[in-house]
Coordinates of C-alpha atoms in Angstrom, one line a residue:
M1 CA -5.2 -7.4 35.3
A2 CA -8.0 -9.1 33.4
A3 CA -7.9 -6.4 30.7
E4 CA -4.1 -6.8 30.2
S5 CA -4.5 -10.6 30.0
T6 CA -7.3 -10.3 27.4
A7 CA -5.2 -7.9 25.4
L8 CA -2.3 -10.4 25.3
I9 CA -4.7 -13.2 24.3
D10 CA -6.0 -11.0 21.5
L11 CA -2.4 -10.2 20.3
G12 CA -1.6 -13.9 20.5
V13 CA -4.6 -14.8 18.3
L14 CA -3.6 -12.1 15.8
F15 CA 0.0 -13.2 15.3
G16 CA -0.9 -16.9 15.5
A17 CA -3.7 -16.6 12.9
A18 CA -1.4 -14.6 10.6
G19 CA 1.2 -17.3 11.0
V20 CA -1.2 -20.0 10.1
A21 CA -2.5 -18.0 7.1
G22 CA 1.0 -17.6 5.9
L23 CA 1.8 -21.3 6.2
V24 CA -1.3 -22.2 4.2
A25 CA -0.4 -19.7 1.5
Q26 CA 3.1 -21.1 1.4
R27 CA 2.0 -24.7 1.2
I28 CA -0.3 -24.0 -1.8
N29 CA 2.3 -21.6 -3.4
Q30 CA 0.1 -18.5 -3.3
S31 CA 0.7 -14.9 -2.3
V32 CA 0.3 -14.5 1.4
I33 CA -1.3 -11.1 1.2
P34 CA -4.9 -12.2 0.4
W35 CA -4.7 -14.8 3.1
Y36 CA -3.8 -12.2 5.7
I37 CA -6.7 -10.1 4.6
L38 CA -9.1 -13.1 4.7
I39 CA -8.0 -14.2 8.2
G40 CA -8.6 -10.6 9.4
I41 CA -12.1 -10.7 8.0
L42 CA -12.9 -14.1 9.5
L43 CA -11.5 -13.3 13.0
G44 CA -12.5 -9.6 13.0
P45 CA -15.4 -8.1 14.9
H46 CA -17.8 -8.1 12.0
V47 CA -17.7 -11.9 11.7
L48 CA -16.4 -13.5 14.9
G49 CA -17.8 -10.8 17.0
E50 CA -21.3 -11.8 15.8
L51 CA -20.9 -15.4 16.8
P52 CA -21.9 -16.9 20.1
G53 CA -19.5 -18.9 22.2
P54 CA -19.1 -22.5 21.0
L55 CA -21.9 -24.6 22.3
G56 CA -22.5 -22.1 25.1
V57 CA -19.3 -23.3 26.9
E58 CA -17.4 -20.7 29.0
W59 CA -13.7 -21.1 29.3
T60 CA -12.5 -19.0 32.2
V61 CA -8.9 -18.7 33.4
R62 CA -8.4 -16.6 36.5
G63 CA -11.3 -14.4 35.7
V64 CA -10.7 -14.0 32.0
D65 CA -13.5 -15.4 29.8
L66 CA -11.5 -16.6 26.8
V67 CA -14.6 -17.3 24.7
A68 CA -16.1 -13.9 25.5
S69 CA -12.9 -12.3 24.5
L70 CA -12.8 -14.1 21.2
S71 CA -16.5 -13.7 20.5
D72 CA -16.3 -10.0 21.1
G73 CA -13.8 -9.8 18.2
A74 CA -10.3 -11.1 19.0
L75 CA -8.9 -9.2 16.1
A76 CA -10.4 -5.8 17.0
D77 CA -9.2 -2.6 15.4
T78 CA -7.4 -1.5 18.6
D79 CA -4.9 1.3 18.9
F80 CA -2.0 -1.2 18.9
V81 CA -3.2 -2.9 15.7
H82 CA -3.8 0.4 14.0
V83 CA -0.4 1.8 14.9
S84 CA 1.3 -1.5 14.0
A85 CA -0.4 -1.4 10.6
E86 CA 1.0 2.1 10.1
V87 CA 4.5 0.8 11.1
G88 CA 4.0 -1.9 8.5
I89 CA 3.4 0.7 5.8
V90 CA 6.3 2.8 7.0
L91 CA 8.8 -0.1 6.9
L92 CA 7.7 -1.4 3.5
L93 CA 8.2 2.0 2.0
F94 CA 11.4 2.5 3.9
F95 CA 12.8 -0.6 2.2
L96 CA 11.6 0.7 -1.1
G97 CA 13.7 3.8 -0.5
L98 CA 16.7 1.7 0.3
E99 CA 16.4 0.2 -3.2
F100 CA 15.7 3.5 -4.9
N101 CA 18.4 6.0 -3.9
L102 CA 18.4 9.7 -4.8
D103 CA 20.9 9.5 -7.6
R104 CA 18.7 6.8 -9.2
L105 CA 15.6 8.9 -8.7
I106 CA 17.2 12.0 -10.3
Q107 CA 18.5 10.0 -13.3
A108 CA 15.1 8.6 -13.9
R109 CA 13.1 11.8 -13.3
D110 CA 12.1 12.3 -16.9
R111 CA 10.9 8.7 -17.3
I112 CA 9.1 8.8 -13.9
G113 CA 7.4 12.0 -15.0
K114 CA 6.2 10.4 -18.3
V115 CA 5.0 7.1 -16.9
G116 CA 3.4 8.8 -13.9
T117 CA 1.5 11.2 -16.1
V118 CA 0.3 8.4 -18.3
D119 CA -0.8 6.5 -15.2
F120 CA -2.6 9.5 -13.8
V121 CA -4.4 10.6 -17.0
V122 CA -5.6 7.1 -17.8
N123 CA -6.7 6.0 -14.4
F124 CA -7.9 9.2 -12.7
S125 CA -10.0 10.0 -15.8
A126 CA -11.5 6.5 -15.7
G127 CA -12.3 7.0 -12.0
L128 CA -13.9 10.4 -12.6
G129 CA -16.2 8.8 -15.3
L130 CA -17.1 5.9 -13.1
G131 CA -17.8 8.1 -10.1
W132 CA -20.0 10.4 -12.1
I133 CA -22.0 7.5 -13.5
L134 CA -22.4 5.8 -10.1
F135 CA -23.1 8.9 -7.9
D136 CA -24.0 11.7 -10.3
G137 CA -22.0 14.4 -8.5
I138 CA -18.6 16.2 -8.7
L139 CA -17.3 15.5 -5.2
P140 CA -18.3 11.8 -5.2
A141 CA -16.7 11.5 -8.7
F142 CA -13.5 13.1 -7.4
L143 CA -13.3 10.7 -4.4
T144 CA -14.0 7.7 -6.6
A145 CA -11.3 8.9 -9.0
G146 CA -8.8 8.9 -6.1
I147 CA -9.9 5.5 -4.9
V148 CA -9.4 3.8 -8.3
Y149 CA -6.3 5.8 -9.3
I150 CA -3.9 5.1 -6.5
S151 CA -2.1 1.7 -6.5
S152 CA -1.1 0.1 -3.2
S153 CA 2.5 1.0 -2.5
A154 CA 2.6 -1.4 0.5
I155 CA 1.1 -4.4 -1.2
I156 CA 3.0 -4.0 -4.5
T157 CA 6.3 -3.4 -2.6
K158 CA 5.7 -6.6 -0.5
S159 CA 4.9 -8.6 -3.6
I160 CA 7.9 -7.5 -5.7
I161 CA 10.1 -8.3 -2.8
D162 CA 8.6 -11.7 -2.2
L163 CA 8.6 -12.6 -5.9
G164 CA 12.2 -11.4 -6.4
W165 CA 11.2 -8.7 -8.9
I166 CA 13.0 -6.0 -7.0
A167 CA 16.3 -6.9 -8.7
N168 CA 14.7 -7.1 -12.2
D169 CA 14.3 -4.4 -14.8
E170 CA 10.5 -4.2 -14.3
S171 CA 11.1 -2.8 -10.8
E172 CA 12.2 0.5 -12.3
P173 CA 8.9 1.6 -13.8
L174 CA 7.0 0.0 -11.0
L175 CA 8.8 1.9 -8.3
G176 CA 8.9 5.1 -10.3
T177 CA 5.2 5.0 -10.8
L178 CA 4.6 4.4 -7.1
V179 CA 6.8 7.4 -6.2
Y180 CA 4.8 9.6 -8.6
E181 CA 1.5 8.3 -7.3
D182 CA 2.5 8.9 -3.7
L183 CA 3.5 12.4 -4.4
V184 CA 0.3 13.1 -6.3
I185 CA -1.8 11.6 -3.5
A186 CA -0.2 13.9 -0.9
V187 CA -1.6 16.9 -2.9
Y188 CA -4.9 15.1 -3.6
L189 CA -5.6 14.3 0.0
A190 CA -5.0 18.0 0.9
I191 CA -7.6 19.1 -1.6
A192 CA -10.0 16.3 -0.8
S193 CA -9.9 17.0 2.9
V194 CA -10.9 20.6 2.4
L195 CA -13.7 19.7 -0.1
V196 CA -15.1 17.0 2.1
G197 CA -14.9 19.1 5.3
G198 CA -17.2 21.7 3.8
G199 CA -16.7 25.3 4.4
G200 CA -13.1 25.2 3.4
D201 CA -11.8 27.5 0.7
V202 CA -9.1 27.5 -2.0
G203 CA -6.7 29.3 0.3
E204 CA -7.0 26.6 2.9
A205 CA -6.4 23.9 0.3
L206 CA -3.4 25.8 -1.0
G207 CA -2.0 26.2 2.5
Q208 CA -2.2 22.5 3.2
I209 CA -0.6 21.7 -0.2
G210 CA 2.2 24.3 0.6
I211 CA 2.9 22.6 3.9
A212 CA 3.0 19.1 2.3
V213 CA 5.3 20.3 -0.5
G214 CA 7.5 22.3 1.9
F215 CA 7.9 19.2 4.1
L216 CA 8.8 17.0 1.2
L217 CA 11.4 19.6 0.0
V218 CA 13.0 19.6 3.5
L219 CA 13.2 15.8 3.3
L220 CA 14.7 16.0 -0.2
L221 CA 17.4 18.4 1.1
A222 CA 18.0 16.2 4.1
V223 CA 18.5 13.2 1.7
S224 CA 20.8 15.3 -0.5
F225 CA 23.0 16.9 2.2
G226 CA 22.5 14.8 5.3
T227 CA 24.3 11.6 4.4
D228 CA 27.2 12.2 6.8
W229 CA 24.8 12.7 9.7
V230 CA 22.7 9.7 8.8
Q231 CA 25.9 7.6 8.5
R232 CA 27.1 8.7 12.0
S233 CA 23.7 8.2 13.5
L234 CA 23.9 4.5 13.0
E235 CA 27.6 4.0 14.0
T236 CA 27.4 1.4 16.8
D237 CA 28.7 -2.1 17.4
S238 CA 25.4 -3.1 19.1
H239 CA 22.6 -4.6 16.9
E240 CA 20.1 -3.5 19.5
F241 CA 21.1 0.2 19.4
F242 CA 21.4 0.0 15.6
V243 CA 17.8 -1.2 15.2
L244 CA 16.5 1.3 17.8
R245 CA 18.1 4.2 16.1
A246 CA 17.0 3.3 12.6
L247 CA 13.4 2.7 13.8
G248 CA 13.4 5.9 15.8
I249 CA 14.5 8.1 13.0
T250 CA 12.2 6.4 10.4
I251 CA 9.0 6.3 12.5
F252 CA 9.5 9.8 14.0
V253 CA 9.9 11.4 10.6
S254 CA 6.9 9.5 9.3
G255 CA 4.8 10.5 12.3
V256 CA 5.7 14.2 11.8
A257 CA 4.7 13.9 8.1
L258 CA 1.4 12.4 9.0
A259 CA 0.7 15.2 11.5
L260 CA 1.3 17.7 8.7
G261 CA -1.0 16.0 6.3
V262 CA 1.7 14.3 4.3
S263 CA 1.7 10.6 3.6
E264 CA 3.8 8.7 6.1
A265 CA 4.6 6.3 3.2
V266 CA 6.2 9.1 1.2
A267 CA 8.2 10.3 4.2
A268 CA 9.4 6.7 4.9
F269 CA 10.5 6.4 1.3
F270 CA 12.6 9.5 1.6
V271 CA 14.2 8.3 4.8
G272 CA 15.0 5.0 3.1
M273 CA 16.7 6.9 0.3
A274 CA 18.7 8.8 2.9
F275 CA 19.9 5.6 4.4
S276 CA 20.6 4.0 1.0
S277 CA 23.6 6.4 0.6
T278 CA 25.3 5.1 3.7
D279 CA 27.5 2.0 4.4
H280 CA 24.7 0.5 6.5
V281 CA 22.3 -0.8 3.8
H282 CA 23.3 -4.4 4.2
D283 CA 22.8 -4.3 8.0
L284 CA 19.5 -2.4 7.7
E285 CA 18.2 -5.1 5.3
N286 CA 19.3 -8.0 7.4
L287 CA 18.2 -6.6 10.8
L288 CA 15.0 -4.9 9.9
E289 CA 13.6 -7.4 7.4
P290 CA 11.9 -9.6 10.1
L291 CA 10.3 -6.5 11.6
R292 CA 9.2 -5.3 8.2
D293 CA 7.5 -8.6 7.4
T294 CA 5.9 -8.9 10.8
F295 CA 4.4 -5.5 10.8
A296 CA 3.4 -5.8 7.1
A297 CA 1.4 -8.9 8.1
V298 CA -0.4 -6.8 10.7
F299 CA -1.2 -4.2 8.1
F300 CA -2.8 -6.7 5.8
V301 CA -4.7 -8.4 8.6
W302 CA -5.9 -4.9 9.7
I303 CA -7.4 -4.4 6.2
G304 CA -9.4 -7.5 6.9
I305 CA -10.4 -6.5 10.4
R306 CA -11.9 -3.2 9.0
T307 CA -13.9 -5.1 6.3
D308 CA -17.5 -5.8 7.2
P309 CA -18.8 -8.4 4.7
M310 CA -22.4 -7.1 5.3
L311 CA -21.4 -3.9 3.5
F312 CA -21.6 -5.9 0.3
A313 CA -25.2 -7.1 0.8
D314 CA -26.5 -4.1 -1.1
G315 CA -27.0 -4.9 -4.7
F316 CA -26.0 -1.4 -5.9
V317 CA -22.7 -1.7 -3.9
L318 CA -22.0 -5.1 -5.5
A319 CA -22.8 -3.7 -9.0
A320 CA -20.5 -0.7 -8.3
I321 CA -17.6 -2.9 -7.2
A322 CA -18.1 -5.1 -10.3
A323 CA -18.1 -2.0 -12.5
G324 CA -15.0 -0.6 -10.9
V325 CA -13.1 -3.9 -11.3
V326 CA -14.2 -4.4 -14.9
L327 CA -13.3 -0.8 -15.9
T328 CA -10.2 -0.1 -13.9
A329 CA -8.3 -3.3 -13.8
P330 CA -7.7 -3.0 -17.6
T331 CA -6.8 0.7 -17.4
K332 CA -4.0 -0.1 -14.9
L333 CA -2.9 -3.0 -17.1
V334 CA -2.7 -0.7 -20.1
S335 CA -1.1 2.3 -18.3
G336 CA 1.4 -0.1 -16.6
Y337 CA 2.3 -1.7 -19.9
L338 CA 2.8 1.7 -21.6
G339 CA 5.0 2.7 -18.6
G340 CA 7.2 -0.3 -19.2
R341 CA 7.6 0.5 -22.8
L342 CA 8.4 4.1 -22.0
Y343 CA 11.2 2.7 -19.8
D344 CA 12.5 0.9 -23.0
L345 CA 11.5 -2.5 -21.6
D346 CA 10.6 -5.4 -23.8
V347 CA 7.0 -6.6 -24.2
Q348 CA 7.3 -9.3 -21.6
R349 CA 8.6 -7.1 -18.8
S350 CA 6.2 -4.3 -19.8
V351 CA 3.3 -6.8 -19.4
R352 CA 4.7 -7.6 -15.9
V353 CA 4.7 -3.9 -15.0
G354 CA 1.0 -3.7 -15.9
L355 CA 0.2 -6.8 -13.8
G356 CA 2.1 -5.3 -10.9
M357 CA 0.3 -2.0 -10.9
T358 CA -3.2 -3.5 -10.6
T359 CA -3.4 -3.7 -6.9
R360 CA -5.2 -1.0 -4.8
G361 CA -4.9 -0.7 -1.1
E362 CA -4.1 1.6 1.8
F363 CA -4.6 5.0 0.2
S364 CA -8.0 4.0 -1.2
L365 CA -9.1 3.1 2.3
I366 CA -7.9 6.5 3.6
I367 CA -10.1 8.2 0.9
A368 CA -13.0 6.0 1.9
S369 CA -12.7 7.0 5.5
L370 CA -12.5 10.6 4.3
A371 CA -15.9 10.1 2.6
I372 CA -17.4 8.9 5.8
S373 CA -16.2 12.0 7.6
G374 CA -18.2 14.2 5.2
A375 CA -21.4 12.3 5.7
G376 CA -24.3 14.7 6.3
T377 CA -22.3 17.8 5.4
S378 CA -20.6 17.8 2.0
L379 CA -22.0 14.4 1.1
A380 CA -25.4 12.8 1.7
A381 CA -25.1 10.1 4.4
G382 CA -26.3 7.4 2.0
T383 CA -23.8 8.5 -0.7
A384 CA -20.9 8.5 1.8
D385 CA -21.8 5.1 3.1
T386 CA -22.0 3.7 -0.4
I387 CA -18.6 5.2 -1.4
Y388 CA -17.1 3.7 1.7
A389 CA -18.6 0.2 1.1
F390 CA -17.5 0.4 -2.6
A391 CA -14.0 1.3 -1.6
I392 CA -13.7 -1.5 0.9
G393 CA -15.0 -4.1 -1.5
Y394 CA -13.0 -2.7 -4.4
V395 CA -9.8 -2.8 -2.5
L396 CA -10.4 -6.3 -1.3
V397 CA -11.1 -7.6 -4.8
M398 CA -8.2 -5.7 -6.4
S399 CA -5.7 -6.7 -3.7
V400 CA -6.5 -10.3 -4.3
L401 CA -6.7 -9.9 -8.1
G402 CA -3.4 -7.9 -8.3
T403 CA -1.4 -10.3 -6.1
T404 CA -2.8 -13.3 -8.0
L405 CA -1.8 -11.7 -11.4
M406 CA 1.7 -11.1 -10.1
Q407 CA 1.9 -14.6 -8.7
H408 CA 0.9 -16.2 -12.0
S409 CA 2.6 -13.7 -14.3
D410 CA 4.6 -16.4 -16.2
R411 CA 1.4 -18.1 -17.4
I412 CA -0.2 -14.8 -18.3
E413 CA 2.9 -13.6 -20.2
A414 CA 3.0 -16.9 -22.2
I415 CA -0.4 -16.1 -23.6
V416 CA -0.3 -12.3 -23.9
V417 CA 3.3 -11.6 -25.0
P418 CA 3.3 -13.5 -28.3
R419 CA 0.1 -11.7 -29.4
L420 CA 1.4 -8.3 -28.5
E421 CA 4.7 -9.0 -30.2
N422 CA 2.9 -10.1 -33.4
A423 CA 0.5 -7.1 -33.3
G424 CA 3.1 -4.5 -32.4
D425 CA 2.2 -1.7 -29.9
G426 CA 3.3 1.3 -31.9
I427 CA 5.7 2.6 -29.3
P428 CA 9.2 3.1 -30.8
Q429 CA 12.1 1.5 -29.0
P430 CA 15.8 2.2 -29.1
G431 CA 17.2 0.8 -32.4
D432 CA 14.0 1.1 -34.3
D433 CA 14.3 2.8 -37.7

């Protein structure tokens, strides 16, 4: 009984703290995402868990020591929090799929290929160079490249929805690049898992890649030919049953994808595209939006919970984080801007694409955890720990920087756009002679 009570108290603290953080962000007109992360750090086991009870006072209610519960880390990385964070990612990408249906994806395939390739070449190359300089090894460089290459689908999607960019022209290259990145990262993670595990071979890596690609092809076929079944699956007059069915299909498919080594975010995106072709889009948006925002908040708090500020006490780690930010924030700005221009957008909206692509997040953390799993085998323990600490700090800084750049895009555009228009970027646009 005491354990259940403590768990409920912990969950109450989590949701209440997230609500307060959101209120503060709203009052000062700032993006809520960095505040969710910050509250997760402050109330997580690495900060609150190290503090003694206030003034030594014990607050006990029917055998439950409230202070002990909190001082042990009220916002612990429990199974519930972890799964809820996964659901947050799934619902954010599901909504992305609702906005980006299959016909739209096929029509834009050439542009997505171009902007995605530019994004990959510029940023993955920068990551390889940074990783080689910092760690002097092929595998550490490969892991670092993945960490700095992949943008955060979850954070960027949340931001463009909150800022109203989802209905603007800049959403096209933003979403297209995210789709490309998520597909690339599915292959990347299969390769990285084999390399980090040690003892794996090329055949094993190709097998994992084959499974990932095969599953995605099945999803693509389901999106193409399964519209009637998806339409019928949600036919009900009950909002309760409607929500349960939509969540059941989305989360189940995402879970199967994760079990097969495919990104649950990519799977959720495809499921969203399947639903986007039905007559239920409006109901899905209205009924699932509160759930999306609630579980998305848990995801961002979870990032904070997993962040140990003491990881950044090492001077080399701080220097590595600073080098990563200084080198790779501009590369994303440049590749994003070029992506906007390749989509025939004007300079202002292309600058906005660059600002939007800057944020890194969930996939970088997955790669960081992968590095830890290889400690003592394929990676020296010290190198693995340093890569992990670098990734955590890098994601934290880039998530704050990226959302701040998007929040204040108008001010930045007022300064940057006139200079770019006067200088010219050399990329021909429709109508140019």
